[in-house]
């Protein structure tokens, strides 16, 4: 397997007007009107999907958008736990996910049965669950958080309670460092973000010595320690707008570069590299394609369903997060 044998992926400032929509993108927009649908897309979706979405953002922004949606149909372009969250907060809508197999390694690393067993053995813990988990796991948690609000949420947890943070040990470790609050960490991780390494970052930094590095908190500590900013995907947009630098190295999934380039068209974005590749795709996020988006609107399928007892139990910690996050 080649190691560090590639040129960095560099997205230079975009010149001129964006390319016109393709026939299939226009078909999607026509179907969207016909179905009275809203398209919510995560920052990691392919560019063709981001271009037709009504809203593109991080998990937190998407949760608020899903809760406020008035359309009959929410077509959620992201991964399964995100679409499930949309159904939990807005059960009256039909929620579609273009590919039901679009899961998440973090979510898989903490099955609800194992969390239930842990809780039964340790009833004293206060469970803070990263939103990247299943509805069943959310239903067993005390409060949910996203990378965008995790520090704020953990600061609101009663001081006399011991926190169990699930399922991402890297985000949990970062939040513990930011808040000074010790926490038990579930040993889960994002298979994509842990592929960013110090040596790959150093290689790309040697070519762009003046470019600040922005990293997602799902990266391992050695990589986070080299970053100028550690934040959610939404806050990466803010960072890119505010930094005086014109070149920025972005350590997260490669779809983020499309969002950054659209919102900050005058700057250059360099994809965070791994040891074997110049950029880093999440194989789950990339299961959604513009063709599957079209088919989902045409067939009103695949539909996301959450059993009502699980939904009502999972809504409690999600709503707590949405309330604490605003306050
Ligand atoms: P954000 O909420 O920061 O967009 O993160 C979601 C995610 O899945 C990161 O891998
Ligand atoms: Fe899950 Fe990682 Fe993909 Fe985000 S990037 S959806 S955490 S597998």
Tab-separated table of N, CA, C and O and ligand atoms in Angstrom, residues 42-44 57-60 81-82 130 132 146-148 190 193 216 218 231-234 285, ligand 1:
chain	number	residue	atom	x	y	z
A	42	UNK	N	-26.285	17.106	4.930
A	42	UNK	CA	-25.104	17.313	5.772
A	42	UNK	C	-23.948	17.834	4.918
A	42	UNK	O	-23.882	17.586	3.712
A	43	UNK	N	-23.032	18.539	5.584
A	43	UNK	CA	-21.861	19.119	4.912
A	43	UNK	C	-21.000	18.093	4.183
A	43	UNK	O	-20.161	18.473	3.370
A	44	UNK	N	-21.140	16.811	4.498
A	44	UNK	CA	-20.303	15.779	3.866
A	44	UNK	C	-20.929	15.199	2.595
A	44	UNK	O	-20.362	14.279	1.995
A	57	UNK	N	-25.773	21.769	6.402
A	57	UNK	CA	-25.174	22.156	7.669
A	57	UNK	C	-24.658	20.996	8.479
A	57	UNK	O	-24.504	19.880	7.966
A	58	UNK	N	-24.390	21.279	9.758
A	58	UNK	CA	-23.882	20.237	10.663
A	58	UNK	C	-25.050	19.563	11.387
A	58	UNK	O	-26.225	19.928	11.178
A	59	UNK	N	-24.741	18.619	12.256
A	59	UNK	CA	-25.792	17.843	12.909
A	59	UNK	C	-26.716	18.722	13.754
A	59	UNK	O	-27.913	18.455	13.827
A	60	UNK	N	-26.150	19.743	14.366
A	60	UNK	CA	-26.970	20.601	15.230
A	60	UNK	C	-27.944	21.430	14.388
A	60	UNK	O	-29.157	21.428	14.636
A	81	UNK	N	-28.520	7.821	11.483
A	81	UNK	CA	-28.884	8.403	12.786
A	81	UNK	C	-29.408	9.826	12.625
A	81	UNK	O	-30.206	10.304	13.435
A	82	UNK	N	-28.981	10.529	11.583
A	82	UNK	CA	-29.435	11.905	11.370
A	82	UNK	C	-30.896	11.915	10.914
A	82	UNK	O	-31.707	12.721	11.386
A	130	UNK	N	-23.252	11.565	22.237
A	130	UNK	CA	-23.029	12.285	20.979
A	130	UNK	C	-24.152	11.876	20.038
A	130	UNK	O	-24.563	10.696	20.018
A	132	UNK	N	-24.281	11.065	17.166
A	132	UNK	CA	-23.946	9.962	16.251
A	132	UNK	C	-24.206	8.619	16.934
A	132	UNK	O	-23.288	7.861	17.253
A	146	UNK	N	-23.894	17.502	20.169
A	146	UNK	CA	-23.247	17.398	18.858
A	146	UNK	C	-21.841	17.968	19.030
A	146	UNK	O	-21.514	18.530	20.087
A	147	UNK	N	-21.040	17.878	17.981
A	147	UNK	CA	-19.698	18.463	18.112
A	147	UNK	C	-19.796	19.977	18.284
A	147	UNK	O	-18.913	20.597	18.864
A	148	UNK	N	-20.902	20.566	17.785
A	148	UNK	CA	-21.069	22.016	17.851
A	148	UNK	C	-21.447	22.533	19.231
A	148	UNK	O	-21.253	23.714	19.522
A	190	UNK	N	-14.704	7.314	15.120
A	190	UNK	CA	-15.106	7.421	13.710
A	190	UNK	C	-13.985	6.838	12.873
A	190	UNK	O	-12.854	7.337	12.921
A	193	UNK	N	-12.288	9.707	10.641
A	193	UNK	CA	-11.483	10.768	11.263
A	193	UNK	C	-10.210	10.242	11.928
A	193	UNK	O	-9.230	10.985	12.025
A	216	UNK	N	-11.666	18.488	12.992
A	216	UNK	CA	-12.882	18.051	13.689
A	216	UNK	C	-12.465	17.362	14.986
A	216	UNK	O	-11.452	16.643	15.011
A	218	UNK	N	-13.432	14.742	16.266
A	218	UNK	CA	-13.361	13.272	16.160
A	218	UNK	C	-11.950	12.797	15.802
A	218	UNK	O	-11.675	11.598	15.822
A	231	UNK	N	-13.147	22.179	15.857
A	231	UNK	CA	-14.554	22.594	15.914
A	231	UNK	C	-15.430	21.721	15.018
A	231	UNK	O	-14.940	20.911	14.242
A	232	UNK	N	-16.736	21.944	15.140
A	232	UNK	CA	-17.725	21.241	14.315
A	232	UNK	C	-17.601	21.710	12.869
A	232	UNK	O	-16.960	22.731	12.581
A	233	UNK	N	-18.266	21.013	11.977
A	233	UNK	CA	-18.177	21.394	10.567
A	233	UNK	C	-18.772	22.790	10.341
A	233	UNK	O	-18.264	23.557	9.531
A	234	UNK	N	-19.843	23.138	11.063
A	234	UNK	CA	-20.448	24.464	10.867
A	234	UNK	C	-19.477	25.566	11.292
A	234	UNK	O	-19.339	26.587	10.613
A	285	UNK	N	-21.487	8.371	4.201
A	285	UNK	CA	-22.036	9.627	3.674
A	285	UNK	C	-22.092	9.589	2.145
A	285	UNK	O	-22.997	10.135	1.532
B	1	LIG	P1	-20.800	17.729	12.576
B	1	LIG	O1	-22.028	17.790	13.434
B	1	LIG	O2	-19.660	18.547	13.096
B	1	LIG	O3	-21.132	18.102	11.168
B	1	LIG	O4	-20.261	16.238	12.567
B	1	LIG	C1	-21.011	15.155	12.101
B	1	LIG	C2	-20.206	13.989	11.797
B	1	LIG	O5	-20.698	12.930	11.496
B	1	LIG	C3	-18.763	14.113	11.886
B	1	LIG	O6	-18.165	12.947	11.438
